[in-house]
Short mmCIF file of C-alpha atoms in Angstrom, two decimals:
data_model
loop_
_atom_site.label_atom_id
_atom_site.label_comp_id
_atom_site.label_asym_id
_atom_site.label_seq_id
_atom_site.Cartn_x
_atom_site.Cartn_y
_atom_site.Cartn_z
CA MET A 1 44.17 16.16 -53.29
CA ALA A 2 46.08 13.27 -51.38
CA THR A 3 47.76 10.86 -52.79
CA SER A 4 48.58 7.29 -52.01
CA THR A 5 52.73 5.93 -51.10
CA ILE A 6 53.31 2.76 -53.15
CA GLY A 7 56.51 0.74 -52.17
CA HIS A 8 57.81 -2.42 -51.98
CA TYR A 9 57.36 -6.32 -51.38
CA ILE A 10 59.50 -8.47 -49.57
CA ASN A 11 59.35 -11.97 -47.71
CA GLY A 12 55.38 -11.67 -48.24
CA GLN A 13 54.22 -8.43 -47.04
CA ARG A 14 54.15 -4.48 -48.47
CA ALA A 15 57.39 -2.70 -46.96
CA LEU A 16 58.34 0.59 -46.97
CA PRO A 17 61.61 1.70 -47.14
CA ALA A 18 63.90 3.84 -44.69
CA ALA A 19 65.39 6.23 -47.18
CA SER A 20 62.88 9.22 -48.11
CA ARG A 21 63.67 9.01 -52.31
CA SER A 22 60.74 8.76 -54.27
CA GLN A 23 59.41 10.32 -57.43
CA ASP A 24 55.79 11.13 -58.44
CA VAL A 25 53.02 8.92 -60.50
CA PHE A 26 51.13 10.24 -62.91
CA ASN A 27 47.85 9.58 -64.92
CA PRO A 28 49.11 10.71 -68.33
CA ALA A 29 45.49 11.25 -69.78
CA THR A 30 45.09 14.29 -67.01
CA GLY A 31 48.24 15.09 -65.87
CA ALA A 32 47.63 14.57 -62.37
CA VAL A 33 50.14 13.36 -59.52
CA THR A 34 48.36 9.64 -58.06
CA ALA A 35 51.10 8.66 -56.14
CA GLN A 36 54.71 8.79 -54.79
CA VAL A 37 56.50 5.79 -54.86
CA LEU A 38 59.41 5.37 -52.86
CA LEU A 39 62.96 4.37 -54.92
CA ALA A 40 64.72 1.42 -52.97
CA SER A 41 68.27 1.87 -51.70
CA SER A 42 70.91 -0.60 -52.08
CA ALA A 43 69.76 -1.50 -48.53
CA ASP A 44 66.46 -2.41 -49.36
CA VAL A 45 67.46 -4.63 -52.75
CA ALA A 46 69.64 -6.29 -50.47
CA ALA A 47 66.66 -6.87 -48.23
CA ALA A 48 64.78 -8.18 -51.07
CA VAL A 49 67.70 -10.73 -52.16
CA ALA A 50 67.93 -11.76 -48.40
CA SER A 51 64.61 -12.93 -48.15
CA SER A 52 64.62 -14.91 -51.69
CA GLN A 53 68.18 -16.32 -50.74
CA ALA A 54 66.02 -17.66 -47.57
CA ALA A 55 63.58 -18.96 -49.10
CA PHE A 56 65.31 -21.19 -52.21
CA ALA A 57 66.17 -23.96 -50.50
CA ALA A 58 63.00 -24.96 -49.68
CA TRP A 59 60.58 -23.71 -53.01
CA SER A 60 63.92 -25.40 -55.15
CA ASP A 61 63.00 -28.76 -53.44
CA THR A 62 59.38 -28.71 -53.96
CA PRO A 63 58.05 -31.34 -56.52
CA PRO A 64 57.70 -29.24 -59.83
CA ILE A 65 53.76 -30.11 -59.88
CA ARG A 66 53.02 -28.69 -56.52
CA ARG A 67 54.97 -25.66 -58.17
CA ALA A 68 52.73 -25.75 -61.17
CA ARG A 69 49.64 -26.07 -58.56
CA VAL A 70 50.47 -22.31 -57.09
CA MET A 71 50.55 -21.29 -61.03
CA PHE A 72 47.54 -22.80 -61.82
CA LYS A 73 45.57 -20.83 -58.57
CA PHE A 74 47.76 -17.72 -59.64
CA LEU A 75 46.27 -18.39 -63.34
CA GLU A 76 42.74 -18.69 -61.57
CA LEU A 77 43.15 -15.65 -59.72
CA LEU A 78 44.71 -13.64 -62.83
CA ASN A 79 41.71 -14.46 -64.90
CA ALA A 80 39.01 -12.96 -61.84
CA HIS A 81 41.32 -9.79 -61.71
CA LYS A 82 42.32 -9.24 -65.24
CA ASP A 83 39.82 -5.79 -65.51
CA LYS A 84 41.50 -4.91 -62.35
CA LEU A 85 45.03 -4.96 -63.81
CA ALA A 86 44.11 -3.47 -67.32
CA HIS A 87 42.79 -0.50 -64.86
CA MET A 88 45.74 0.06 -62.87
CA ILE A 89 47.80 -0.13 -66.15
CA MET A 90 45.47 2.68 -68.12
CA ALA A 91 45.15 5.05 -65.09
CA GLU A 92 49.49 5.33 -64.78
CA HIS A 93 50.76 4.16 -68.20
CA GLY A 94 47.96 5.88 -70.63
CA LYS A 95 47.60 2.96 -72.98
CA VAL A 96 43.47 2.40 -74.01
CA PHE A 97 41.62 0.17 -71.64
CA THR A 98 41.20 -2.58 -74.73
CA ASP A 99 44.94 -2.40 -75.43
CA ALA A 100 45.69 -2.73 -71.17
CA GLN A 101 43.30 -5.91 -71.47
CA GLY A 102 45.59 -7.08 -74.34
CA GLU A 103 48.55 -7.04 -72.41
CA VAL A 104 47.19 -8.69 -69.54
CA ALA A 105 46.06 -11.96 -71.89
CA ARG A 106 48.90 -12.00 -73.18
CA GLY A 107 51.08 -12.25 -69.76
CA ILE A 108 48.22 -14.58 -68.74
CA ASP A 109 49.23 -16.97 -71.55
CA ILE A 110 52.70 -17.23 -70.39
CA VAL A 111 51.21 -18.01 -67.15
CA GLU A 112 49.66 -20.93 -68.31
CA PHE A 113 52.67 -21.96 -70.38
CA ALA A 114 54.34 -22.15 -67.07
CA CYS A 115 51.75 -24.69 -66.01
CA GLY A 116 53.18 -26.95 -67.64
CA ILE A 117 56.89 -27.40 -65.91
CA PRO A 118 56.70 -30.94 -64.92
CA GLN A 119 56.55 -31.76 -68.60
CA LEU A 120 59.31 -28.60 -69.59
CA LEU A 121 61.59 -30.01 -66.68
CA LYS A 122 61.84 -33.58 -68.15
CA GLY A 123 65.78 -34.34 -68.49
CA ASP A 124 66.98 -37.37 -71.04
CA PHE A 125 67.96 -41.02 -69.75
CA THR A 126 69.98 -43.17 -72.24
CA ASP A 127 70.74 -46.64 -70.38
CA GLN A 128 74.14 -48.41 -70.70
CA VAL A 129 76.00 -45.28 -72.84
CA SER A 130 78.82 -48.13 -71.52
CA THR A 131 78.93 -51.19 -70.00
CA GLY A 132 76.97 -51.35 -66.99
CA ILE A 133 76.98 -47.44 -66.88
CA ASP A 134 73.62 -45.17 -67.12
CA ASN A 135 73.85 -41.57 -68.14
CA TRP A 136 71.17 -38.72 -67.55
CA THR A 137 70.37 -35.06 -67.58
CA LEU A 138 68.31 -33.18 -65.19
CA ARG A 139 67.65 -29.05 -65.20
CA GLN A 140 67.72 -27.27 -62.04
CA PRO A 141 67.23 -23.46 -60.67
CA LEU A 142 70.08 -21.42 -60.22
CA GLY A 143 68.86 -19.71 -57.44
CA VAL A 144 67.89 -16.02 -56.57
CA VAL A 145 66.95 -14.34 -60.48
CA ALA A 146 65.97 -10.64 -61.00
CA GLY A 147 63.81 -9.10 -63.39
CA ILE A 148 64.19 -5.12 -64.45
CA THR A 149 60.82 -4.08 -66.42
CA PRO A 150 60.20 -0.96 -68.93
CA PHE A 151 57.10 0.94 -68.47
CA ASN A 152 55.46 0.17 -71.58
CA PHE A 153 54.15 -3.87 -70.80
CA PRO A 154 54.17 -3.32 -66.38
CA VAL A 155 52.08 -6.83 -66.62
CA MET A 156 53.26 -8.29 -69.68
CA VAL A 157 56.74 -7.81 -69.31
CA PRO A 158 56.93 -9.06 -65.79
CA MET A 159 54.97 -12.26 -66.66
CA TRP A 160 57.89 -13.30 -69.42
CA MET A 161 60.06 -13.93 -66.89
CA PHE A 162 58.63 -14.53 -63.32
CA PRO A 163 55.90 -17.21 -64.27
CA VAL A 164 58.80 -19.28 -65.61
CA ALA A 165 61.41 -19.02 -63.29
CA ILE A 166 59.36 -19.36 -60.02
CA ALA A 167 57.97 -22.54 -61.51
CA ALA A 168 61.35 -23.67 -62.47
CA GLY A 169 62.17 -23.46 -59.14
CA ASN A 170 64.03 -20.06 -58.45
CA CYS A 171 63.16 -17.17 -56.77
CA PHE A 172 62.68 -14.06 -57.75
CA VAL A 173 63.13 -10.20 -57.52
CA LEU A 174 60.96 -7.58 -59.78
CA LYS A 175 62.19 -4.07 -60.13
CA PRO A 176 59.31 -2.51 -62.63
CA SER A 177 59.51 1.12 -63.41
CA PRO A 178 58.56 3.78 -61.28
CA ILE A 179 56.32 5.34 -63.56
CA ASP A 180 53.69 2.68 -63.35
CA PRO A 181 54.61 0.55 -60.63
CA SER A 182 51.07 -0.41 -58.93
CA ALA A 183 50.00 -3.92 -60.71
CA SER A 184 53.22 -5.12 -59.51
CA LEU A 185 52.48 -4.94 -56.35
CA PHE A 186 49.10 -6.35 -56.91
CA MET A 187 50.31 -9.00 -58.58
CA ALA A 188 52.72 -9.96 -55.81
CA GLU A 189 49.57 -10.39 -53.78
CA LEU A 190 47.54 -12.71 -56.00
CA LEU A 191 50.82 -14.90 -55.68
CA LYS A 192 50.64 -14.84 -52.19
CA GLN A 193 46.88 -16.00 -52.31
CA ALA A 194 47.71 -18.36 -54.43
CA GLY A 195 50.21 -20.26 -51.77
CA LEU A 196 53.45 -18.88 -53.04
CA PRO A 197 55.89 -18.84 -50.15
CA ASP A 198 57.23 -15.48 -48.74
CA GLY A 199 59.86 -15.04 -49.98
CA VAL A 200 59.70 -16.85 -53.73
CA PHE A 201 59.01 -13.20 -55.05
CA ASN A 202 59.75 -10.18 -53.70
CA VAL A 203 59.30 -6.43 -55.46
CA VAL A 204 62.03 -3.53 -55.22
CA GLN A 205 60.61 -0.44 -56.99
CA GLY A 206 63.18 1.93 -57.84
CA ASP A 207 65.67 3.07 -60.39
CA LYS A 208 69.62 3.08 -61.32
CA GLU A 209 70.50 2.76 -57.64
CA ALA A 210 68.14 -0.45 -57.25
CA VAL A 211 69.13 -1.76 -60.68
CA ASP A 212 72.89 -1.29 -59.96
CA ALA A 213 72.88 -3.11 -56.51
CA LEU A 214 70.84 -5.97 -57.97
CA LEU A 215 73.91 -6.55 -61.28
CA VAL A 216 76.67 -6.45 -58.38
CA HIS A 217 74.91 -8.46 -55.93
CA PRO A 218 76.57 -12.07 -55.40
CA ASP A 219 73.61 -13.80 -54.57
CA VAL A 220 71.66 -12.75 -57.95
CA LYS A 221 72.85 -15.89 -60.40
CA ALA A 222 70.84 -14.23 -63.29
CA VAL A 223 69.08 -10.63 -64.81
CA SER A 224 66.50 -10.47 -67.09
CA PHE A 225 65.92 -6.89 -68.98
CA VAL A 226 63.78 -5.37 -71.18
CA GLY A 227 64.17 -1.81 -72.34
CA SER A 228 66.26 0.33 -74.72
CA THR A 229 69.77 -0.77 -76.45
CA PRO A 230 72.30 1.43 -74.65
CA ILE A 231 70.90 0.06 -70.81
CA ALA A 232 70.39 -3.27 -72.26
CA ASN A 233 73.95 -2.88 -73.17
CA TYR A 234 74.98 -1.42 -69.96
CA ILE A 235 73.06 -4.70 -68.15
CA TYR A 236 74.56 -6.97 -70.03
CA GLU A 237 77.95 -5.96 -69.34
CA THR A 238 77.92 -4.99 -66.22
CA GLY A 239 76.43 -8.40 -65.19
CA ALA A 240 78.35 -10.50 -67.43
CA HIS A 241 81.48 -8.90 -65.51
CA HIS A 242 79.93 -9.76 -62.18
CA GLY A 243 79.48 -13.19 -63.14
CA LYS A 244 75.50 -13.44 -63.67
CA ARG A 245 73.43 -14.67 -66.76
CA VAL A 246 72.18 -12.09 -68.44
CA GLN A 247 69.01 -11.80 -71.06
CA ALA A 248 69.06 -8.07 -72.39
CA LEU A 249 66.22 -7.43 -74.77
CA GLY A 250 66.91 -3.77 -76.17
CA GLY A 251 65.49 -1.26 -78.60
CA ALA A 252 63.92 -1.52 -82.22
CA LYS A 253 63.17 -0.24 -85.55
CA ASN A 254 60.42 -2.43 -86.88
CA HIS A 255 59.83 -2.26 -90.63
CA MET A 256 56.72 -3.16 -92.41
CA VAL A 257 57.15 -3.96 -96.14
CA VAL A 258 53.94 -3.52 -98.63
CA MET A 259 54.74 -5.13 -101.92
CA PRO A 260 52.84 -4.07 -104.82
CA ASP A 261 50.69 -7.03 -104.48
CA ALA A 262 49.58 -6.25 -100.85
CA ASP A 263 45.60 -5.86 -99.76
CA LEU A 264 46.29 -2.23 -99.57
CA GLU A 265 43.06 -1.88 -96.66
CA GLN A 266 45.07 -4.05 -94.86
CA ALA A 267 48.28 -3.22 -95.01
CA VAL A 268 46.98 0.73 -94.22
CA ASP A 269 45.02 -1.18 -90.88
CA ALA A 270 47.94 -2.82 -90.03
CA LEU A 271 49.96 0.09 -90.41
CA ILE A 272 48.25 1.96 -88.35
CA GLY A 273 47.61 -0.65 -85.48
CA ALA A 274 50.90 -0.88 -85.58
CA GLY A 275 52.08 2.02 -85.80
CA TYR A 276 49.94 3.98 -83.37
CA GLY A 277 48.76 1.51 -80.98
CA SER A 278 49.61 1.97 -77.45
CA ALA A 279 51.04 5.64 -79.01
CA GLY A 280 54.26 3.77 -80.21
CA GLU A 281 54.98 2.62 -77.02
CA ARG A 282 56.37 -0.77 -77.17
CA CYS A 283 58.99 -2.39 -79.20
CA MET A 284 57.60 -4.21 -81.55
CA ALA A 285 55.79 -1.30 -83.16
CA ILE A 286 55.98 -0.39 -86.70
CA SER A 287 57.76 2.82 -87.20
CA VAL A 288 59.00 2.43 -90.66
CA ALA A 289 56.93 1.57 -93.89
CA VAL A 290 59.15 0.35 -96.88
CA LEU A 291 56.98 0.85 -99.89
CA VAL A 292 57.83 -0.81 -102.84
CA GLY A 293 57.68 -0.20 -106.49
CA ASP A 294 54.22 2.10 -107.43
CA VAL A 295 52.18 1.01 -104.12
CA ALA A 296 53.75 4.13 -102.27
CA GLU A 297 51.57 6.63 -104.64
CA ARG A 298 48.29 4.41 -104.17
CA LEU A 299 48.57 3.71 -100.44
CA LEU A 300 49.80 6.91 -99.03
CA PRO A 301 46.48 8.80 -99.64
CA MET A 302 44.75 6.03 -97.54
CA LEU A 303 47.30 5.89 -94.76
CA THR A 304 47.15 9.64 -94.67
CA ALA A 305 43.53 9.94 -94.26
CA ARG A 306 43.19 6.98 -92.13
CA ALA A 307 46.19 8.96 -89.59
CA LYS A 308 44.24 11.92 -89.78
CA THR A 309 41.07 10.47 -88.20
CA LEU A 310 42.46 8.50 -85.88
CA VAL A 311 40.48 8.72 -82.38
CA ILE A 312 42.89 9.63 -79.32
CA LYS A 313 41.14 9.67 -76.18
CA ASN A 314 40.93 9.09 -72.60
CA GLY A 315 41.28 4.94 -72.53
CA VAL A 316 38.21 4.97 -70.35
CA ASN A 317 36.42 5.40 -73.61
CA LEU A 318 36.24 1.62 -75.63
CA ASP A 319 35.97 3.79 -78.51
CA ALA A 320 39.26 5.36 -78.29
CA GLU A 321 42.16 4.13 -80.69
CA MET A 322 45.30 5.72 -79.23
CA GLY A 323 46.25 7.36 -75.88
CA PRO A 324 48.39 9.88 -74.30
CA ILE A 325 52.30 9.58 -74.21
CA VAL A 326 53.27 8.01 -71.12
CA THR A 327 55.26 10.80 -69.35
CA SER A 328 55.99 14.61 -69.91
CA THR A 329 59.66 14.56 -70.61
CA ALA A 330 58.62 11.57 -73.50
CA HIS A 331 56.41 14.08 -74.91
CA LYS A 332 59.04 16.56 -75.27
CA ARG A 333 61.52 13.79 -76.69
CA ILE A 334 58.61 12.48 -79.65
CA THR A 335 58.48 16.12 -80.10
CA GLY A 336 61.79 16.77 -80.82
CA TYR A 337 62.40 14.05 -83.27
CA ILE A 338 59.34 15.39 -85.52
CA ASP A 339 61.11 18.60 -85.23
CA LEU A 340 64.38 16.94 -86.62
CA GLY A 341 62.64 15.42 -89.44
CA VAL A 342 61.39 18.35 -90.67
CA GLU A 343 64.72 19.42 -90.39
CA GLU A 344 66.00 17.00 -92.05
CA GLY A 345 63.69 17.23 -95.10
CA ALA A 346 61.08 14.35 -94.59
CA LYS A 347 58.07 15.10 -95.82
CA LEU A 348 55.43 15.69 -93.34
CA LEU A 349 52.12 14.13 -94.12
CA VAL A 350 50.40 14.65 -90.72
CA ASP A 351 51.42 16.16 -88.02
CA GLY A 352 50.73 14.81 -84.40
CA ARG A 353 52.47 17.71 -82.63
CA SER A 354 48.85 19.64 -83.11
CA PHE A 355 46.85 17.75 -80.99
CA THR A 356 46.33 18.38 -77.57
CA GLY A 357 44.73 17.64 -74.18
CA LYS A 358 41.79 20.24 -75.25
CA ASP A 359 40.95 17.65 -77.97
CA ALA A 360 41.28 14.62 -76.11
CA GLY A 361 38.09 15.63 -74.10
CA GLU A 362 36.93 16.90 -70.70
CA GLY A 363 39.49 16.50 -67.87
CA CYS A 364 42.30 15.70 -70.55
CA GLU A 365 44.12 19.68 -70.52
CA ALA A 366 46.92 18.73 -68.60
CA GLY A 367 47.85 16.02 -70.29
CA PHE A 368 50.69 14.50 -72.11
CA TRP A 369 48.94 14.07 -75.01
CA MET A 370 49.82 13.69 -79.11
CA GLY A 371 48.20 12.91 -82.34
CA GLY A 372 49.61 10.20 -85.21
CA THR A 373 52.27 11.43 -87.07
CA LEU A 374 53.42 10.71 -90.50
CA PHE A 375 56.21 11.26 -92.86
CA ASP A 376 56.75 10.72 -96.53
CA HIS A 377 60.50 9.90 -97.78
CA VAL A 378 62.59 9.44 -95.28
CA THR A 379 66.22 7.95 -96.04
CA PRO A 380 67.89 5.67 -94.23
CA ASP A 381 70.62 8.52 -93.40
CA MET A 382 68.23 10.68 -91.34
CA ARG A 383 68.23 10.25 -87.56
CA ILE A 384 64.12 9.80 -87.44
CA TYR A 385 65.06 6.58 -89.63
CA LYS A 386 68.26 5.39 -87.71
CA GLU A 387 67.01 5.91 -84.00
CA GLU A 388 64.15 4.90 -82.06
CA ILE A 389 61.95 7.08 -81.32
CA PHE A 390 59.59 5.09 -79.72
CA GLY A 391 56.25 7.46 -80.34
CA PRO A 392 53.39 7.63 -82.64
CA VAL A 393 56.00 8.84 -85.34
CA LEU A 394 55.58 6.60 -88.89
CA GLY A 395 58.13 7.20 -91.33
CA CYS A 396 57.94 5.78 -95.07
CA VAL A 397 60.68 4.88 -97.11
CA ARG A 398 60.32 3.94 -100.84
CA VAL A 399 62.40 1.60 -102.54
CA LYS A 400 62.20 -0.07 -106.18
CA ASP A 401 62.23 -3.54 -105.33
CA LEU A 402 62.19 -6.49 -102.62
CA LYS A 403 66.22 -6.93 -102.87
CA GLU A 404 66.60 -3.25 -101.97
CA ALA A 405 63.99 -3.35 -99.34
CA VAL A 406 65.38 -6.75 -97.81
CA GLU A 407 68.96 -4.80 -98.24
CA LEU A 408 67.51 -2.01 -96.17
CA ILE A 409 66.17 -3.95 -93.54
CA ASN A 410 69.52 -6.04 -93.23
CA ALA A 411 71.46 -3.15 -92.87
CA HIS A 412 70.00 -1.55 -89.68
CA GLU A 413 71.76 -2.36 -86.28
CA PHE A 414 68.47 -3.19 -84.86
CA GLY A 415 66.67 -6.40 -85.63
CA ASN A 416 63.69 -6.55 -83.58
CA GLY A 417 60.89 -7.34 -85.24
CA VAL A 418 59.61 -7.26 -89.18
CA SER A 419 56.58 -7.82 -91.89
CA CYS A 420 55.53 -8.41 -95.18
CA PHE A 421 52.31 -8.12 -96.68
CA THR A 422 52.35 -9.68 -99.58
CA ARG A 423 49.94 -11.95 -101.51
CA ASP A 424 52.90 -14.03 -103.35
CA GLY A 425 54.17 -17.29 -101.70
CA ASN A 426 57.61 -16.84 -102.72
CA VAL A 427 57.86 -13.35 -102.02
CA ALA A 428 57.29 -14.14 -98.25
CA ARG A 429 58.96 -17.37 -98.19
CA GLU A 430 62.28 -15.37 -99.69
CA PHE A 431 61.82 -12.48 -97.50
CA SER A 432 61.31 -14.70 -94.40
CA ARG A 433 64.56 -17.12 -95.01
CA ARG A 434 66.74 -13.79 -95.98
CA ILE A 435 65.80 -10.65 -93.58
CA GLN A 436 68.22 -10.86 -90.36
CA VAL A 437 65.62 -9.96 -87.92
CA GLY A 438 64.53 -12.05 -85.07
CA MET A 439 60.87 -12.26 -85.34
CA VAL A 440 58.92 -12.01 -88.96
CA GLY A 441 55.50 -11.66 -89.64
CA ILE A 442 54.37 -12.13 -93.33
CA ASN A 443 50.48 -10.62 -92.98
CA VAL A 444 51.05 -9.89 -89.76
CA PRO A 445 52.18 -6.90 -88.21
CA ILE A 446 53.00 -7.41 -85.04
CA PRO A 447 54.61 -10.69 -84.93
CA VAL A 448 55.08 -11.06 -81.26
CA PRO A 449 55.51 -15.09 -80.89
CA MET A 450 52.85 -17.26 -78.45
CA ALA A 451 53.78 -18.29 -74.41
CA TRP A 452 55.54 -21.55 -75.88
CA HIS A 453 57.58 -19.86 -78.98
CA GLY A 454 59.54 -17.20 -77.06
CA PHE A 455 60.44 -13.83 -78.25
CA GLY A 456 63.64 -11.68 -79.28
CA GLY A 457 65.64 -9.88 -81.40
CA TRP A 458 69.02 -10.15 -83.11
CA LYS A 459 71.36 -7.41 -83.43
CA LYS A 460 71.50 -4.97 -81.29
CA SER A 461 67.72 -6.05 -80.37
CA LEU A 462 69.25 -8.88 -77.89
CA PHE A 463 72.12 -9.02 -75.44
CA GLY A 464 72.85 -12.65 -74.77
CA ASP A 465 71.79 -16.19 -75.82
CA MET A 466 68.63 -16.89 -75.03
CA HIS A 467 65.11 -15.39 -75.71
CA ALA A 468 61.97 -14.65 -73.28
CA TYR A 469 59.83 -17.16 -72.50
CA GLY A 470 58.98 -20.67 -74.44
CA GLU A 471 61.32 -23.37 -74.01
CA GLU A 472 64.50 -21.13 -74.13
CA GLY A 473 63.10 -18.93 -70.97
CA VAL A 474 63.02 -22.46 -69.43
CA ARG A 475 66.69 -23.04 -70.06
CA PHE A 476 67.82 -19.17 -69.08
CA TYR A 477 66.27 -19.76 -65.76
CA THR A 478 67.76 -23.59 -65.36
CA LYS A 479 71.19 -25.19 -65.38
CA GLN A 480 71.70 -28.35 -67.09
CA LYS A 481 73.37 -31.64 -64.88
CA SER A 482 74.87 -34.56 -66.50
CA ILE A 483 74.71 -37.76 -64.05
CA MET A 484 76.69 -40.88 -65.03
CA GLN A 485 76.01 -43.97 -62.77
CA ARG A 486 77.71 -47.25 -62.06
CA TRP A 487 77.24 -49.70 -59.68
CA PRO A 488 80.34 -51.73 -57.77
CA GLU A 489 79.17 -55.33 -59.39
CA SER A 490 80.30 -53.89 -62.36
CA ILE A 491 83.19 -51.87 -61.87
CA GLY A 492 86.53 -53.68 -63.27
CA LYS A 493 89.52 -54.05 -60.94
CA GLY A 494 92.38 -52.13 -61.34
CA ALA A 495 92.92 -48.49 -61.91
CA GLU A 496 92.03 -46.86 -65.41
CA PHE A 497 94.27 -43.83 -66.30
CA VAL A 498 92.56 -42.43 -70.09
CA MET A 499 89.97 -40.98 -70.67
CA PRO A 500 87.04 -42.86 -70.45
CA THR A 501 85.15 -44.74 -73.50
CA ALA A 502 81.83 -46.24 -74.70
CA LYS A 503 82.85 -50.23 -74.11
#
């Protein structure tokens, strides 16, 4: 079977690298190789950065309202082609079509936010800060900035970055995951159709060689990253060492606390959707249920029954609740964690290892299939509790009260997302204030902030000082300049040798 070749997008057109390195792109549902993605060398990265550097002067000098109009046109094109993007995600990532549609919709939200860039870039002005002197601030773009994005959200996560960066006047180089690269090129072509000048947005496919080339390139002024914590730490340290502004979002171990007064049907629905949606391959997935007091005995039979009846099939089926694991390598890693959980002494209530491609339906025999897994009596010393599994594995930890639940969560090295299901307003308020996690949901299982609020965790879930998108995204992709102005008629005679003060 012939496969297509996926290359880069440099200076307004698709480009093939001179180097011959490549890797296979799979359909996870069938296991079939669907394309070859060509991996960038440092020379390819240099070409992309040079294209962006050449475009920067004119683009940064373009009035913000005109940059916003390009974003408005891009928004229109995205809405016209959103199902095509969702199909691309499903074909290379494996998530079900409805979930892929949701991913595209959340990415579009950021584009809508970026359309307001003229308002977002407004500075402050103070008349007469001292006699005859006015002071104001403005925000200016950084230059060429880069985004290094993961496989699990090939549309949404890049859109956390490039719409805000470009609208603010920067030029952007995207290095997407080579596991699902097609959407990146399609978005580049839609941007060109929207009127974006050549070079403002470039795409380089690749692996560590491309990442390292971006991190050390002197013309790359800032790097945004989403991925695992070890890589986020590497990106942060390497980028900062080379003088770059870095925003590196890392891993997670998200807890959902279920209080004894919670609506148990709602809690079970939340745990099923947040634990097994997208096969657990998202940094905001719930991977630990913290069951308080006697709620475990009442909730676990309901949760076990529901986990056993998950509808797992090819995402083209609209009734599918969960699709395949993204790669065979990821499947082996997750299987290893389930084996480990059994060895560590956790009680295996539902075993996803028994689900195969034959169970998923015709044509799926060679796909990367797994069912949902549920553990009870998980303890904080177990690796399945401490480490990010990034798969459809939900562990249940039992605690006696809210205080113990908060202490448990606050002791974890990750602090990305957390949720608490309760009917008690005081519990909700105290939990929200005391928990040391960046994104909190009260009766909301996946509290991903909307476009104007910004995304980011605490502790080892975020390296850097600014969250993604929202107003912090605007600040990350711009630098503040303060201007003080005085005209000759108001300047006094004689030299002044002391620090200027208000007069």
